[in-house]
Amino acid sequence: MKVLSVASEIFPLIKTGGLADVAGALPLALEPAGVEVRTLVPGYPSLLAKLGKTTKVATFQRLLGVPASLLSATHEGLKLFVLDAPQLFKRDGGPYGDATGADHHDNWRRFAAFSRAGAAIAQGAVAGYASDVVHVHDWQAAMTLAYLRYSGKPCPPGVITIHNIAFQGRFDPGIFGGLELPPAAFSVDGVEYFGGVGYLKAGIRAADAVTTVSPTYAQEIRTP
């Protein structure tokens, strides 16, 4: 089985929390079982600096309005796709915020474009690569499944893992036009969430299966 994993961070390359630990450990744990995982990650400057040889495998002339390249690489046994989009990811601060701790103002676009790239890979953007399952992690990657759902094209089944439900990727409704989704997607059955756009909600709704990092967390997040 081949799995395309989509995660905004991965240990040991970039980490802010437990998501990175899981994204980095799961591919290596599944390998002996015959499951090949290749993970799409954003091309943060610090991450790119740690990589050795990379190979360009795809180009996006306009990924939600910005040019981007897709790189292939390996690092400490991890097979990677890296979205190299300087206009989105080449900036000071952490993966999600600036040096003062404030969220980057365009996080909605950054991670929608990241997710759009994930959907493109799942539908054949990289020559010679096909996945049997798409596995996305938290809100930053959740829109991958929404883009697949509303593409109107055949796509592999999708699984979403919730690592921390406190962070949901909720944005004002005004961003919807910039997501390049069909109008029908802005509904309670799609990406609309309490009048705005909810990335995690959209991923859950579009997923074939929803998992969490532990059985106890699955129980916890179903209680008030």
XYZ file of C-alpha atoms in Angstrom, residues 115-116 119 123 142-156 176 179-193 197-199 201-207:
45
model
C -3.688 21.366 0.687
C -4.379 22.101 -2.967
C -4.860 17.043 -3.746
C -4.621 12.986 -8.592
C -7.502 19.127 6.124
C -8.537 21.047 3.016
C -6.710 18.444 0.909
C -9.754 16.215 1.284
C -12.155 19.059 0.437
C -10.244 19.829 -2.757
C -10.378 16.157 -3.698
C -14.084 15.945 -2.914
C -15.030 18.942 -5.031
C -12.651 18.239 -7.910
C -15.150 16.074 -9.745
C -12.332 13.644 -10.556
C -11.575 10.131 -9.282
C -9.504 10.201 -6.110
C -8.193 7.801 -3.484
C -14.005 31.650 0.341
C -10.066 29.117 -2.225
C -11.038 28.368 -5.838
C -13.739 25.942 -4.779
C -17.164 25.698 -6.472
C -19.965 27.759 -4.875
C -21.657 24.560 -3.697
C -18.748 23.974 -1.304
C -19.877 26.879 0.875
C -22.577 24.911 2.642
C -23.064 23.090 5.925
C -22.262 19.921 3.989
C -18.962 21.434 2.813
C -16.554 24.014 4.194
C -19.027 26.429 5.818
C -18.820 26.483 9.613
C -14.946 28.726 6.679
C -13.729 25.831 8.812
C -10.746 23.880 7.510
C -14.576 20.781 9.749
C -14.261 20.590 5.964
C -11.689 17.815 6.236
C -13.796 15.809 8.673
C -16.836 16.133 6.417
C -14.906 15.042 3.317
C -12.993 12.184 4.970
